[in-house]
Coordinates of C-alpha atoms and ligand atoms in Angstrom, one line a residue:
M1 CA 0.3 -0.3 -0.3
D2 CA 1.4 3.7 -0.7
N3 CA 1.8 5.6 2.6
L4 CA 0.9 8.7 0.4
A5 CA -2.5 7.5 0.4
D6 CA -3.0 6.3 4.0
K7 CA -2.7 10.0 5.2
K8 CA -3.2 9.4 9.6
W9 CA -3.1 12.3 11.8
W10 CA -1.0 10.5 14.3
K11 CA 1.1 10.8 11.3
E12 CA 1.5 13.5 10.6
A13 CA 1.9 14.3 14.6
V14 CA 5.6 16.2 16.3
V15 CA 4.8 14.8 19.5
Y16 CA 6.8 16.6 22.5
Q17 CA 7.8 14.4 25.1
V18 CA 7.1 15.5 29.1
Y19 CA 9.3 14.4 31.9
P20 CA 6.7 15.5 34.8
R21 CA 8.8 14.8 37.4
S22 CA 11.6 17.4 35.9
F23 CA 8.5 19.8 33.8
K24 CA 8.0 22.3 36.4
D25 CA 7.3 22.1 40.2
S26 CA 4.5 24.0 41.6
N27 CA 3.8 23.4 45.2
G28 CA 8.2 23.5 45.9
D29 CA 8.9 20.1 46.8
G30 CA 11.9 19.9 44.6
I31 CA 9.1 17.4 41.8
G32 CA 7.3 19.0 38.7
D33 CA 3.9 18.0 39.6
I34 CA 0.4 18.1 37.2
R35 CA 0.0 21.7 38.2
G36 CA 3.4 22.8 37.2
I37 CA 2.5 21.3 33.3
I38 CA -0.5 23.2 33.3
S39 CA 1.2 26.3 34.0
K40 CA 3.0 25.6 31.0
L41 CA 0.4 25.5 28.6
E42 CA 0.9 28.0 26.8
Y43 CA 4.0 27.6 26.0
I44 CA 3.8 23.9 25.2
K45 CA 0.7 25.8 22.5
S46 CA 3.7 28.1 21.6
L47 CA 5.7 25.2 20.4
G48 CA 3.2 24.0 17.4
V49 CA 3.3 20.6 18.0
D50 CA -0.2 18.0 17.9
V51 CA 1.1 15.8 20.9
V52 CA 1.6 15.9 24.4
W53 CA 3.5 12.0 25.2
L54 CA 3.3 12.2 29.4
N55 CA 6.0 9.9 31.0
P56 CA 3.9 7.6 33.6
I57 CA 2.3 9.6 36.3
F58 CA 0.3 6.7 37.6
K59 CA 0.1 5.7 41.9
S60 CA 4.5 4.6 42.8
P61 CA 6.3 4.1 45.1
N62 CA 9.3 5.9 42.2
A63 CA 12.2 2.8 42.1
D64 CA 11.9 3.9 38.9
N65 CA 10.8 7.1 38.1
G66 CA 6.8 6.1 38.4
Y67 CA 7.6 2.7 35.5
D68 CA 6.8 0.8 38.9
I69 CA 2.7 1.1 39.3
S70 CA 0.7 0.3 42.6
D71 CA -2.3 1.7 41.1
Y72 CA -3.1 2.0 37.6
R73 CA -6.4 4.1 38.0
D74 CA -4.5 6.2 40.6
I75 CA -1.9 9.4 40.4
M76 CA 1.4 9.1 42.0
D77 CA 1.0 11.6 44.6
E78 CA 3.5 13.3 43.8
F79 CA 2.4 14.3 40.6
G80 CA -1.1 15.3 41.9
T81 CA -4.9 14.4 41.9
M82 CA -7.0 12.9 38.8
K83 CA -8.8 16.6 39.1
D84 CA -5.7 17.9 38.3
F85 CA -5.5 15.5 35.2
D86 CA -8.9 16.3 33.8
E87 CA -7.6 20.1 34.3
L88 CA -4.8 18.8 32.1
L89 CA -6.3 16.7 29.3
N90 CA -8.8 19.4 29.6
G91 CA -6.5 22.1 28.9
L92 CA -4.7 20.3 26.6
H93 CA -7.5 19.7 24.3
Q94 CA -8.2 23.5 24.5
R95 CA -5.8 24.0 22.9
G96 CA -5.5 21.6 20.1
I97 CA -3.0 19.2 21.0
K98 CA -3.7 15.5 21.9
L99 CA -2.1 13.2 25.0
I100 CA -0.9 10.3 24.9
L101 CA -0.1 8.2 28.5
D102 CA 3.1 5.8 29.1
L103 CA 1.2 2.2 29.2
V104 CA 4.0 0.5 31.6
V105 CA 2.2 -3.6 31.8
N106 CA 5.3 -5.9 31.0
H107 CA 5.8 -5.4 34.8
S108 CA 4.0 -3.9 38.1
S109 CA 5.5 -2.3 41.8
D110 CA 5.9 -5.1 44.1
E111 CA 3.9 -2.7 45.7
H112 CA 0.4 -3.5 43.6
E113 CA -2.5 -5.3 45.2
W114 CA -1.9 -7.9 42.6
F115 CA 1.7 -8.5 43.4
K116 CA 1.3 -8.1 47.2
R117 CA -1.7 -11.1 47.2
S118 CA 0.7 -13.3 44.5
R119 CA 3.2 -13.4 47.1
G120 CA 0.9 -14.0 50.0
S121 CA 0.4 -17.7 49.7
R122 CA 0.9 -20.5 46.5
N123 CA -3.0 -20.9 45.9
N124 CA -4.8 -17.9 46.5
T125 CA -6.6 -15.8 42.8
Y126 CA -3.7 -13.5 41.9
R127 CA -0.7 -16.2 42.3
D128 CA -1.2 -16.6 38.3
Y129 CA -0.9 -12.5 37.9
Y130 CA 2.9 -12.9 38.1
H131 CA 5.3 -15.4 36.8
W132 CA 6.7 -17.9 39.8
W133 CA 9.1 -20.8 39.6
E134 CA 8.6 -22.9 43.4
A135 CA 11.5 -23.2 45.0
E136 CA 11.3 -27.3 45.5
R137 CA 12.5 -27.3 41.5
G138 CA 15.7 -26.3 41.9
K139 CA 17.5 -23.1 40.5
P140 CA 15.2 -21.4 38.1
P141 CA 17.1 -20.9 34.6
Y142 CA 19.4 -17.8 34.4
R143 CA 17.0 -14.5 33.2
W144 CA 19.6 -11.7 32.5
S145 CA 17.7 -8.4 34.5
V146 CA 18.3 -5.1 33.1
F147 CA 18.5 -3.5 36.5
D148 CA 19.6 -6.0 39.1
V149 CA 22.4 -5.6 40.9
N150 CA 23.5 -9.0 40.4
S151 CA 21.9 -9.2 36.6
N152 CA 19.6 -11.8 38.0
A153 CA 15.9 -11.5 36.6
W154 CA 14.7 -14.4 39.6
Q155 CA 14.0 -13.4 42.9
Y156 CA 13.3 -15.7 45.7
D157 CA 10.5 -14.6 47.6
A158 CA 10.5 -16.2 51.3
A159 CA 6.6 -15.8 51.9
S160 CA 5.8 -18.8 49.9
D161 CA 9.1 -20.6 49.3
A162 CA 9.6 -19.3 45.3
Y163 CA 11.4 -17.1 43.0
Y164 CA 9.4 -14.1 40.9
L165 CA 10.8 -12.9 37.5
H166 CA 11.6 -9.7 37.5
Y167 CA 12.8 -8.3 33.7
F168 CA 13.9 -5.1 35.6
A169 CA 14.1 -4.0 39.1
V170 CA 13.4 -6.4 42.2
K171 CA 10.5 -4.0 43.0
Q172 CA 9.2 -4.1 39.0
P173 CA 7.9 -7.9 39.0
D174 CA 6.8 -9.2 35.5
L175 CA 2.8 -9.5 34.7
K176 CA 1.8 -12.8 33.1
W177 CA -0.1 -12.4 30.1
E178 CA -0.5 -16.2 30.0
N179 CA -3.0 -15.6 32.2
P180 CA -6.5 -14.1 30.1
K181 CA -8.1 -12.8 33.9
L182 CA -5.2 -10.8 33.5
R183 CA -5.2 -9.4 30.4
Q184 CA -8.7 -8.5 30.7
E185 CA -8.1 -6.5 33.8
I186 CA -5.6 -4.7 31.6
Y187 CA -8.1 -3.9 28.7
D188 CA -10.4 -2.7 31.2
M189 CA -7.9 -0.4 32.5
M190 CA -6.9 0.9 29.3
H191 CA -10.6 1.5 28.6
F192 CA -11.2 3.4 31.6
W193 CA -7.9 6.2 30.8
F194 CA -9.5 6.1 26.6
R195 CA -13.5 6.5 27.9
K196 CA -11.6 9.3 30.2
G197 CA -11.0 10.8 27.0
I198 CA -7.1 10.8 26.0
D199 CA -5.3 9.9 22.9
G200 CA -2.9 6.9 22.8
F201 CA -1.0 5.0 24.5
R202 CA 3.0 5.2 24.6
M203 CA 3.7 1.2 25.3
D204 CA 6.5 0.6 27.7
V205 CA 8.9 -2.5 26.9
I206 CA 5.9 -4.3 25.3
S207 CA 8.0 -6.3 23.1
V208 CA 9.3 -8.6 25.5
I209 CA 5.5 -8.8 27.5
S210 CA 5.5 -13.0 26.1
K211 CA 7.3 -15.3 28.2
D212 CA 8.0 -19.2 27.1
P213 CA 6.4 -20.7 29.7
A214 CA 8.6 -24.1 29.0
W215 CA 11.6 -21.8 30.1
P216 CA 14.4 -23.2 28.4
V217 CA 18.0 -22.6 29.3
I218 CA 19.0 -20.1 27.7
T219 CA 23.3 -20.7 27.0
K220 CA 25.5 -18.1 26.0
D221 CA 26.2 -20.0 23.0
I222 CA 22.3 -19.9 22.2
L223 CA 22.5 -15.9 23.0
D224 CA 25.3 -15.3 20.5
K225 CA 24.1 -17.6 17.8
Y226 CA 20.4 -17.0 17.9
Y227 CA 20.6 -13.1 19.6
N228 CA 23.2 -11.9 18.2
G229 CA 24.3 -12.6 22.0
F230 CA 21.6 -9.6 23.1
W231 CA 19.2 -10.7 25.6
P232 CA 16.1 -8.3 24.9
S233 CA 16.1 -9.4 21.4
Y234 CA 15.4 -12.7 22.9
Y235 CA 12.7 -11.6 25.3
A236 CA 11.4 -9.5 22.0
K237 CA 10.2 -13.1 20.7
G238 CA 7.9 -14.4 22.8
P239 CA 6.3 -16.7 21.5
N240 CA 2.7 -14.9 22.0
I241 CA 3.0 -11.4 21.3
H242 CA 1.6 -11.0 18.1
E243 CA -1.8 -13.0 19.4
Y244 CA -1.6 -10.8 22.2
L245 CA -1.3 -7.5 20.6
Q246 CA -3.9 -8.6 18.0
E247 CA -6.1 -9.3 21.0
M248 CA -5.5 -6.0 22.5
N249 CA -6.0 -3.8 19.3
R250 CA -9.3 -6.5 18.6
E251 CA -10.8 -5.8 22.6
V252 CA -9.9 -2.2 22.9
L253 CA -7.6 -0.4 20.1
S254 CA -9.9 -0.6 17.1
K255 CA -12.7 1.2 19.4
Y256 CA -11.1 4.6 19.2
D257 CA -9.8 7.2 17.1
V258 CA -6.1 6.5 19.3
M259 CA -2.3 6.2 18.6
T260 CA -0.3 3.6 19.5
V261 CA 3.7 3.2 19.8
A262 CA 5.7 0.5 21.0
E263 CA 9.1 1.2 22.8
G264 CA 10.8 -2.2 20.6
W265 CA 13.3 -2.9 22.8
G266 CA 14.6 -5.8 21.5
V267 CA 13.2 -5.3 18.5
T268 CA 14.6 -5.7 15.0
K269 CA 14.1 -5.0 11.1
D270 CA 13.7 -8.0 10.2
D271 CA 10.4 -8.0 13.0
V272 CA 9.0 -5.0 13.3
L273 CA 7.2 -5.3 10.6
K274 CA 5.3 -7.6 11.8
F275 CA 4.0 -5.1 15.3
V276 CA 3.1 -2.8 13.2
D277 CA 1.5 -3.0 9.5
A278 CA -1.7 -1.7 9.6
E279 CA -3.2 -5.0 7.7
R280 CA -2.0 -7.0 11.0
K281 CA -4.4 -4.7 13.4
E282 CA -1.8 -4.7 15.8
L283 CA 0.1 -1.4 16.8
D284 CA 0.9 1.9 14.7
M285 CA 4.3 2.5 15.6
L286 CA 7.5 1.7 17.2
Y287 CA 10.4 3.2 18.3
H288 CA 13.7 1.5 17.3
F289 CA 17.1 1.3 19.7
E290 CA 19.4 0.9 16.3
G291 CA 20.7 4.3 16.4
M292 CA 20.7 4.3 20.2
Q293 CA 23.6 1.3 20.6
L294 CA 25.6 3.5 18.2
R295 CA 28.8 3.9 20.8
H296 CA 31.6 7.1 20.3
L297 CA 35.0 5.4 18.4
P298 CA 37.1 5.5 20.8
V299 CA 40.0 8.3 20.9
Q300 CA 43.1 7.9 18.4
N301 CA 46.4 9.9 19.0
G302 CA 44.5 12.0 21.9
I303 CA 41.8 13.3 19.6
L304 CA 38.2 12.4 19.9
P305 CA 36.5 11.8 15.9
D306 CA 34.9 14.3 14.6
P307 CA 31.7 13.4 14.9
K308 CA 32.1 11.1 17.6
Y309 CA 30.5 8.2 16.2
D310 CA 29.9 6.4 12.5
L311 CA 27.9 8.9 10.9
V312 CA 28.2 6.9 7.5
A313 CA 26.7 4.0 9.9
F314 CA 24.8 6.5 11.9
K315 CA 22.9 7.6 7.5
D316 CA 23.0 3.4 7.4
I317 CA 20.5 3.0 10.0
Y318 CA 17.8 5.6 9.3
T319 CA 18.2 4.6 5.6
K320 CA 17.5 1.2 6.6
W321 CA 14.8 2.2 9.3
D322 CA 13.1 4.5 6.5
T323 CA 12.9 1.9 3.9
L324 CA 11.2 -0.4 5.7
F325 CA 8.1 1.2 6.2
S326 CA 8.2 3.2 3.0
E327 CA 5.4 0.8 1.3
K328 CA 3.6 -0.7 5.1
G329 CA 3.9 -0.1 8.8
W330 CA 4.9 3.6 9.3
G331 CA 8.1 4.8 11.6
T332 CA 9.2 7.3 14.0
I333 CA 12.0 9.5 14.4
Y334 CA 14.1 10.8 18.2
L335 CA 17.5 11.4 19.3
G336 CA 16.8 12.0 22.7
N337 CA 14.1 10.8 25.0
H338 CA 14.3 9.9 29.4
D339 CA 16.5 6.7 29.0
Q340 CA 18.9 9.0 26.6
S341 CA 21.3 11.2 27.9
R342 CA 20.7 15.2 25.8
M343 CA 20.3 15.2 22.0
V344 CA 23.2 17.6 21.8
S345 CA 25.7 16.2 23.8
R346 CA 24.8 12.9 22.7
W347 CA 24.4 13.6 19.0
G348 CA 25.8 17.3 18.4
N349 CA 28.2 19.3 20.2
D350 CA 27.6 20.6 23.3
D351 CA 30.8 22.8 22.8
P352 CA 29.4 27.0 23.7
G353 CA 30.2 27.9 20.3
W354 CA 29.1 25.3 18.2
R355 CA 26.5 24.0 21.0
E356 CA 23.7 26.5 19.3
L357 CA 24.7 25.1 15.6
S358 CA 24.5 21.6 16.1
S359 CA 21.5 21.9 18.5
K360 CA 19.5 23.4 15.6
M361 CA 21.5 20.5 12.8
L362 CA 20.0 17.7 14.8
S363 CA 16.7 19.1 14.7
T364 CA 16.5 19.8 11.4
F365 CA 17.5 16.1 10.7
L366 CA 14.0 15.4 12.9
L367 CA 11.5 17.1 11.6
T368 CA 12.8 16.8 7.6
M369 CA 12.7 13.1 7.7
R370 CA 9.8 10.5 7.1
G371 CA 7.6 9.2 10.1
T372 CA 6.5 10.3 12.9
V373 CA 8.7 12.7 14.8
Y374 CA 8.6 12.3 18.7
Y375 CA 11.3 15.4 20.4
Y376 CA 12.1 15.8 24.0
A377 CA 11.0 18.6 26.3
G378 CA 14.0 20.3 26.7
D379 CA 15.8 20.3 23.9
E380 CA 14.3 22.4 22.1
L381 CA 16.5 24.8 24.3
G382 CA 19.5 22.6 23.6
M383 CA 20.0 21.6 26.9
T384 CA 23.1 19.3 27.7
S385 CA 23.9 16.5 30.0
I386 CA 25.1 17.6 33.8
K387 CA 27.8 14.8 32.8
F388 CA 28.4 14.4 37.6
D389 CA 31.4 13.6 38.5
S390 CA 30.3 11.6 41.7
I391 CA 27.5 8.2 41.8
E392 CA 26.2 10.5 45.2
D393 CA 24.5 13.3 42.5
Y394 CA 22.5 10.1 40.0
R395 CA 19.5 9.3 41.2
D396 CA 18.7 6.5 38.6
I397 CA 18.5 3.5 39.9
D398 CA 19.9 1.5 36.1
T399 CA 23.7 4.1 37.0
I400 CA 23.2 3.2 40.8
N401 CA 22.5 -0.2 40.8
N402 CA 24.8 -0.8 37.8
Y403 CA 27.5 0.5 39.7
Q404 CA 26.6 -1.0 43.0
R405 CA 27.2 -4.4 40.4
I406 CA 30.6 -3.6 39.2
L407 CA 32.0 -2.3 42.8
S408 CA 31.0 -5.7 44.2
E409 CA 32.7 -7.7 41.4
S410 CA 35.6 -5.2 42.1
G411 CA 35.3 -4.0 38.4
D412 CA 36.3 -0.5 37.1
V413 CA 34.3 2.4 38.5
I414 CA 35.9 5.2 37.7
A415 CA 35.8 4.3 33.8
F416 CA 31.8 2.8 34.3
L417 CA 31.4 7.3 35.8
E418 CA 33.2 8.2 32.9
E419 CA 31.5 6.3 31.0
Q420 CA 28.1 7.5 32.1
K421 CA 28.9 10.6 31.4
I422 CA 28.2 10.4 28.0
Y423 CA 24.9 7.6 28.6
S424 CA 23.7 8.1 32.1
R425 CA 19.7 8.1 31.9
D426 CA 20.1 11.4 34.3
N427 CA 21.6 13.5 32.0
G428 CA 18.1 14.0 29.8
R429 CA 16.3 14.3 33.3
T430 CA 18.1 17.3 35.1
P431 CA 15.2 19.4 35.8
F432 CA 13.8 21.6 32.8
Q433 CA 15.4 25.7 32.6
W434 CA 12.7 27.7 33.0
D435 CA 14.5 31.1 32.9
D436 CA 18.0 32.6 35.0
T437 CA 16.6 33.1 38.6
I438 CA 17.5 30.3 41.3
H439 CA 17.0 26.3 40.1
A440 CA 16.1 27.6 36.7
G441 CA 12.6 28.7 37.7
F442 CA 11.8 25.2 38.3
T443 CA 10.9 25.3 41.9
S444 CA 11.3 27.5 44.5
G445 CA 12.6 24.0 46.9
K446 CA 15.4 21.4 46.6
P447 CA 15.2 19.7 43.8
W448 CA 14.9 16.3 43.6
L449 CA 18.1 16.4 40.9
K450 CA 20.7 18.7 40.1
I451 CA 19.7 21.6 38.2
N452 CA 22.6 22.2 35.4
P453 CA 24.6 25.4 35.9
D454 CA 24.5 26.2 32.2
Y455 CA 21.1 27.3 32.6
I456 CA 22.2 31.0 33.6
R457 CA 23.0 30.8 29.4
I458 CA 20.3 28.4 28.2
N459 CA 17.0 28.6 29.2
A460 CA 13.5 29.3 27.9
A461 CA 13.2 33.0 28.7
T462 CA 16.5 34.0 27.2
E463 CA 15.5 32.0 23.9
E464 CA 11.9 33.7 23.9
H465 CA 13.2 36.5 23.4
D466 CA 16.3 35.1 20.8
E467 CA 14.9 35.6 17.3
N468 CA 18.2 33.6 16.2
S469 CA 17.2 31.3 19.2
V470 CA 18.1 27.8 19.3
L471 CA 13.8 27.4 20.3
N472 CA 12.7 29.9 18.1
Y473 CA 14.7 27.3 14.9
F474 CA 12.5 24.8 16.4
R475 CA 9.5 26.6 15.9
K476 CA 10.1 27.6 12.6
L477 CA 11.1 23.9 11.8
V478 CA 7.3 22.3 13.1
Q479 CA 5.8 25.3 10.9
L480 CA 8.0 24.2 7.4
R481 CA 7.1 20.6 8.6
R482 CA 2.8 21.2 9.3
Q483 CA 3.1 22.9 5.7
N484 CA 4.8 20.9 3.6
K485 CA 3.5 17.2 4.0
T486 CA 6.0 16.1 1.7
L487 CA 8.5 16.5 4.6
V488 CA 5.8 13.8 6.4
Y489 CA 5.0 11.3 3.8
G490 CA 7.1 11.7 0.7
K491 CA 9.6 9.3 -0.6
Y492 CA 13.7 9.5 0.8
R493 CA 16.8 9.6 -0.9
L494 CA 20.0 9.4 0.8
L495 CA 23.4 11.4 -0.8
D496 CA 26.5 11.0 -1.2
K497 CA 26.0 7.5 1.2
E498 CA 29.9 7.8 1.8
N499 CA 30.6 11.3 3.0
S500 CA 31.3 10.6 7.2
K501 CA 31.1 14.5 8.3
A502 CA 27.6 15.2 6.2
Y503 CA 24.2 13.7 5.8
T504 CA 21.7 14.3 2.9
Y505 CA 19.0 13.8 1.2
I506 CA 16.3 14.2 -0.7
R507 CA 12.6 14.8 0.0
E508 CA 10.1 14.4 -2.6
D509 CA 6.6 13.4 -4.0
T510 CA 4.9 14.5 -7.0
N511 CA 4.4 18.4 -5.7
K512 CA 7.4 19.0 -4.3
K513 CA 11.2 18.2 -3.6
F514 CA 13.5 19.5 -1.2
L515 CA 17.2 19.0 -0.9
I516 CA 18.5 18.6 2.7
A517 CA 22.5 18.8 3.6
L518 CA 23.3 18.6 7.3
N519 CA 27.0 19.0 8.4
F520 CA 27.4 16.8 11.9
S521 CA 30.9 18.2 11.9
S522 CA 33.0 20.9 13.2
A523 CA 34.9 21.1 9.9
T524 CA 33.9 23.3 6.7
V525 CA 32.7 19.8 4.0
T526 CA 32.0 19.8 0.5
I527 CA 28.5 18.3 -0.6
Y528 CA 29.1 17.1 -4.5
L529 CA 25.8 16.6 -5.7
D530 CA 24.9 13.9 -8.1
V531 CA 21.6 15.5 -9.0
P532 CA 21.2 18.1 -11.5
I533 CA 19.3 20.8 -9.9
L534 CA 17.7 23.7 -11.9
E535 CA 15.9 26.1 -9.1
A536 CA 16.8 25.9 -5.5
Q537 CA 16.1 28.3 -2.9
L538 CA 16.7 28.0 0.7
L539 CA 13.9 27.6 3.1
L540 CA 16.0 27.5 6.2
S541 CA 19.3 27.7 7.4
N542 CA 20.7 27.7 10.7
Y543 CA 22.9 30.0 9.4
S544 CA 21.9 33.9 9.2
D545 CA 23.4 34.8 6.0
T546 CA 22.8 34.2 2.4
R547 CA 25.6 31.8 0.0
K548 CA 26.0 30.6 -3.0
S549 CA 23.7 29.2 -5.2
L550 CA 24.3 26.0 -5.9
I551 CA 23.1 25.5 -9.3
E552 CA 26.5 27.6 -10.4
T553 CA 28.6 25.4 -8.5
G554 CA 27.1 21.7 -9.1
K555 CA 28.5 21.5 -5.3
L556 CA 27.3 22.6 -1.3
E557 CA 29.7 23.6 0.9
L558 CA 29.0 23.5 4.4
R559 CA 30.7 25.4 7.0
P560 CA 30.6 23.7 10.7
Y561 CA 27.6 22.3 11.6
E562 CA 25.7 24.0 9.0
S563 CA 21.8 23.2 8.1
V564 CA 20.0 23.6 5.0
I565 CA 16.2 23.2 3.4
Y566 CA 16.1 23.6 0.5
E567 CA 13.4 23.8 -2.1
I568 CA 14.4 22.0 -5.5
Q569 CA 13.7 21.9 -9.5
L570 CA 15.5 18.3 -11.2
R571 CA 16.4 19.0 -14.7
Ligands
GLC601 C1 11.8 1.4 29.8 C2 11.2 3.0 29.8 C3 12.4 3.4 31.3 C4 12.3 2.2 32.4 C5 12.0 0.4 31.6 C6 10.7 -0.2 32.6 O1 12.5 1.1 28.9 O2 11.6 3.7 29.1 O3 12.8 4.2 31.8 O4 13.0 2.2 33.5 O5 11.0 1.1 30.6 O6 9.7 0.2 32.9
CA602 CA1 5.8 19.4 42.6

């Protein structure tokens, strides 16, 4: 099917992700909350975005900042009340903005009523809501856990002399989707939120909800041979995953005009269409991790390569994923979220001399690619990673528990801390920088996580008044995409593939053609265009002055981190 013929509001959407804990605190306890978000609705509207995605706001003891839910139908104490939520939803809808929530149903909190009962005895009605392995069967076959200090996903529980499964933290027991009663509970809960009027769900690690109840032994050899040595790839191949998603679609999703996006943990290119091919009636789209898994290149002769990662590999990943969805399904595009460090620090250059240019360049990439755009709050200001020196500063269970694990294995914690400066999730979670007053205007109290001291320079108030700020450039990009659906649906064609510093591509349909060229490095680069251009009009550039026509020269010279969008006519 031609994607062009199949237009949908959620394909055209720019989704703005708000991490509630870090967006705006309304009552001085140092934690962002719903009333804080309500107070910033005009700001969100001013961005021109179509959808807000809120990270979990449900009741939670916060072992993993809300990804451990103890009541799916109530609001976290720190964030406010259901009344606040209703007001937020209303406020967004009044402004023409949709709202999607996080659906976290691979696991619950161990403080959820279901789990409290489940662990109480071997023969209660909730026992089968979770995965148990009775101790008399011996040790359960090893499963890896992301956050566990021993990397072990089985936790012994004395109350019923059995082990329970937790792919994430000890306080996040995995729900047993194999039990139809559990599935009904989840569907009922989804109806509850849809009836309130929300517009969709971002589905947390939904790819791994199906487990193999035979619990086969997975050796390192098996893992290496069939799953690239990567546990999530095994987890994402649960035997009944598609049956469950089709059932969920039938029973819930098909009844509303809503959007769904899967967090595609462990999902490979070979499998993605099974999740998002519209004809299969499962989910609308999925976001993959392949781009995010690109690591920094090693320092050579004391010099960090420029860009710091392999841009040819980067282009290859985004090109291949685009091709996958050119006929079926639909893609997503993002460079940051609450599980990643800041976009500009990770993919651009946060050195004060390059920060603004490279932020704008990266936003240009996101807003001119095919697929639904997911944009993380704070990136529109060019916020940077905080890069903590000390473990004491971290709040994230991922960093803290892995630090403990490495310490207990007598591993190199110094190297680990250095690495966390580049990759830790807390880099992306420091509070939003509203202005240059104390605590960046985020809170009047003590912030739950340190605020990046660069807020004095980098903040919304300062950027609001600067016509050329990163913020105002983002707004222009959003408008440009809104006015040119070619940028949403049009074909994508990579040019100058082997260029290791610049990313150049064409977006086109029968109406229009755009040439987008992005310099990912701090050097000047020349791009030899292998297409004959008849006419070219520069629509947007992150440098303010004009430049030589590309028609005369047939080549494009890009200054450091320069990004340009041309509307072109090919000969
Ligand atoms: C997803 C979330 C992450 C969370 C994990 C466990 O990856 O994005 O923040 O820690 O799932 O729920
Ligand atoms: Ca608060």
